[in-house]
Coordinates of C-alpha atoms in Angstrom, one line a residue:
M766 CA 122.8 42.9 -111.3
F767 CA 122.9 45.9 -113.6
T768 CA 122.1 49.3 -112.1
W769 CA 121.0 52.6 -113.7
G770 CA 124.2 54.1 -112.3
S771 CA 126.4 52.0 -114.5
T772 CA 124.5 53.0 -117.6
R773 CA 126.9 55.9 -118.3
S774 CA 129.8 53.5 -118.4
H775 CA 128.2 51.8 -121.4
I776 CA 127.8 55.0 -123.4
K777 CA 130.6 55.3 -126.0
T778 CA 132.0 58.6 -127.1
V779 CA 131.5 59.1 -130.8
S780 CA 132.5 62.8 -130.8
P781 CA 132.7 65.5 -128.1
L782 CA 129.1 66.3 -128.8
N783 CA 127.7 62.8 -129.3
W784 CA 127.5 59.6 -127.2
R785 CA 126.4 56.2 -128.6
L786 CA 124.8 53.5 -126.5
P787 CA 125.2 50.0 -127.7
L788 CA 121.9 48.2 -126.9
P789 CA 122.0 44.4 -127.3
I790 CA 118.5 43.0 -126.9
F791 CA 117.0 39.5 -126.6
R792 CA 113.3 38.8 -126.7
S793 CA 112.6 37.1 -123.3
A794 CA 110.4 34.0 -122.7
T795 CA 107.7 36.5 -121.7
Q796 CA 108.0 38.2 -125.1
R797 CA 109.4 41.4 -123.6
W798 CA 112.7 42.9 -124.9
D799 CA 115.5 42.3 -122.4
V800 CA 118.7 44.3 -122.3
R801 CA 121.8 42.0 -122.3
I802 CA 125.2 42.7 -120.9
R803 CA 128.6 41.0 -121.0
G804 CA 128.5 40.3 -124.7
G805 CA 124.9 39.2 -124.6
R806 CA 125.6 36.4 -122.1
D807 CA 123.7 37.9 -119.2
S808 CA 120.4 39.7 -118.6
A809 CA 120.5 43.2 -117.2
H810 CA 116.9 42.6 -116.1
L811 CA 115.9 45.8 -117.8
D812 CA 113.3 46.6 -120.3
A813 CA 114.9 47.8 -123.6
L814 CA 112.5 50.8 -124.1
A815 CA 113.0 52.0 -120.5
W816 CA 116.7 51.6 -120.7
A817 CA 117.0 53.4 -124.1
Q818 CA 114.9 56.3 -122.7
R819 CA 117.1 56.5 -119.5
A820 CA 120.3 56.4 -121.6
V821 CA 119.0 59.4 -123.6
E822 CA 118.3 61.3 -120.3
L823 CA 121.9 60.5 -119.3
G824 CA 123.3 61.9 -122.5
A825 CA 123.3 59.2 -125.2
G826 CA 123.1 60.9 -128.6
E827 CA 122.3 57.8 -130.6
I828 CA 121.3 54.2 -130.0
L829 CA 123.0 51.3 -131.7
L830 CA 120.2 48.7 -131.4
T831 CA 121.1 45.1 -132.0
S832 CA 118.5 42.4 -131.9
M833 CA 120.6 39.5 -130.6
D834 CA 117.8 37.1 -131.6
R835 CA 118.2 38.1 -135.3
D836 CA 122.0 38.7 -135.4
G837 CA 123.5 36.2 -137.9
T838 CA 120.1 34.8 -139.0
R839 CA 119.8 36.7 -142.2
A840 CA 116.0 37.0 -141.5
G841 CA 115.9 40.8 -141.3
F842 CA 115.8 43.2 -138.5
D843 CA 113.3 42.8 -135.6
L844 CA 111.2 45.5 -137.0
A845 CA 108.8 45.7 -134.1
L846 CA 111.7 46.2 -131.7
T847 CA 113.3 48.8 -134.0
R848 CA 110.1 50.7 -134.4
A849 CA 109.3 50.6 -130.7
V850 CA 112.7 52.0 -129.7
S851 CA 112.7 54.5 -132.6
D852 CA 109.3 55.8 -131.4
A853 CA 110.4 55.9 -127.7
V854 CA 113.5 58.0 -128.0
T855 CA 114.4 61.4 -129.5
V856 CA 117.8 60.5 -130.8
P857 CA 118.8 58.6 -133.9
V858 CA 118.5 54.8 -133.8
I859 CA 120.9 52.5 -135.8
A860 CA 119.3 49.1 -136.5
S861 CA 121.5 46.1 -136.4
G862 CA 121.2 42.3 -136.5
G863 CA 119.8 40.1 -139.2
V864 CA 120.3 41.6 -142.6
G865 CA 120.2 39.0 -145.4
S866 CA 119.0 41.0 -148.3
L867 CA 119.0 44.6 -149.5
Q868 CA 115.3 44.9 -148.9
H869 CA 116.0 44.3 -145.2
L870 CA 118.0 47.6 -145.2
V871 CA 115.0 49.4 -146.7
D872 CA 112.6 47.8 -144.2
G873 CA 114.8 48.9 -141.3
V874 CA 114.3 52.5 -142.3
R875 CA 110.8 52.4 -143.7
V876 CA 109.1 50.0 -141.4
G877 CA 111.3 50.0 -138.3
R878 CA 111.8 53.8 -138.5
A879 CA 115.6 53.5 -137.9
D880 CA 117.6 56.5 -138.8
A881 CA 120.5 54.3 -140.1
V882 CA 121.1 50.6 -140.6
L883 CA 124.0 48.3 -140.0
A884 CA 124.9 45.1 -141.9
A885 CA 128.0 42.9 -141.8
S886 CA 127.7 39.4 -143.2
V887 CA 126.2 40.4 -146.6
F888 CA 129.3 42.5 -147.1
H889 CA 131.9 40.3 -145.5
F890 CA 130.9 37.3 -147.6
G891 CA 130.8 39.4 -150.8
E892 CA 127.1 39.0 -151.6
F893 CA 126.6 42.7 -152.0
T894 CA 128.9 45.7 -152.2
L895 CA 128.3 48.8 -150.2
R896 CA 127.6 50.7 -153.5
Q897 CA 124.9 48.1 -154.4
A898 CA 123.3 48.6 -151.0
K899 CA 123.4 52.4 -151.3
Q900 CA 122.0 52.3 -154.8
Y901 CA 119.2 50.0 -153.7
M902 CA 118.3 52.2 -150.8
Q903 CA 118.4 55.3 -153.0
A904 CA 116.1 53.6 -155.6
H905 CA 113.7 53.2 -152.7
A906 CA 113.7 56.9 -152.0
I907 CA 116.1 56.8 -149.0
P908 CA 118.7 59.6 -149.4
M909 CA 122.3 58.3 -149.9
R910 CA 125.7 59.7 -150.7
L911 CA 127.0 57.7 -153.6
Q912 CA 130.5 59.3 -153.9

């Protein structure tokens, strides 16, 4: 069983002033968001929103939020989850899991209120370049550095 005391061990150092909490989530049979541990294999029996808030209290400076249900599906981010976590914490949220189109990146920021978005497959398989993604987001009024 996962305990609040072990939360600090899951927070990763990004810089001396910033800590990142990887937050893998599955939607449970009861339709609540369940925090997963051990590579997503086991339930921590914790509500995602409560855990994210507690992690921020313990010093997390940003949340890397991965919807394990969407990861690899190419169906887009779980926007309800992303928005709920983004609204519940005072630190930046990075949305991850499910990107299949460039519009999904925009939706993660606009609809999900994520501060940043993460995609992998669409770049690994050469469907889009990072430059195309940045240009698309910039064309949708999301500030990007293009250099």
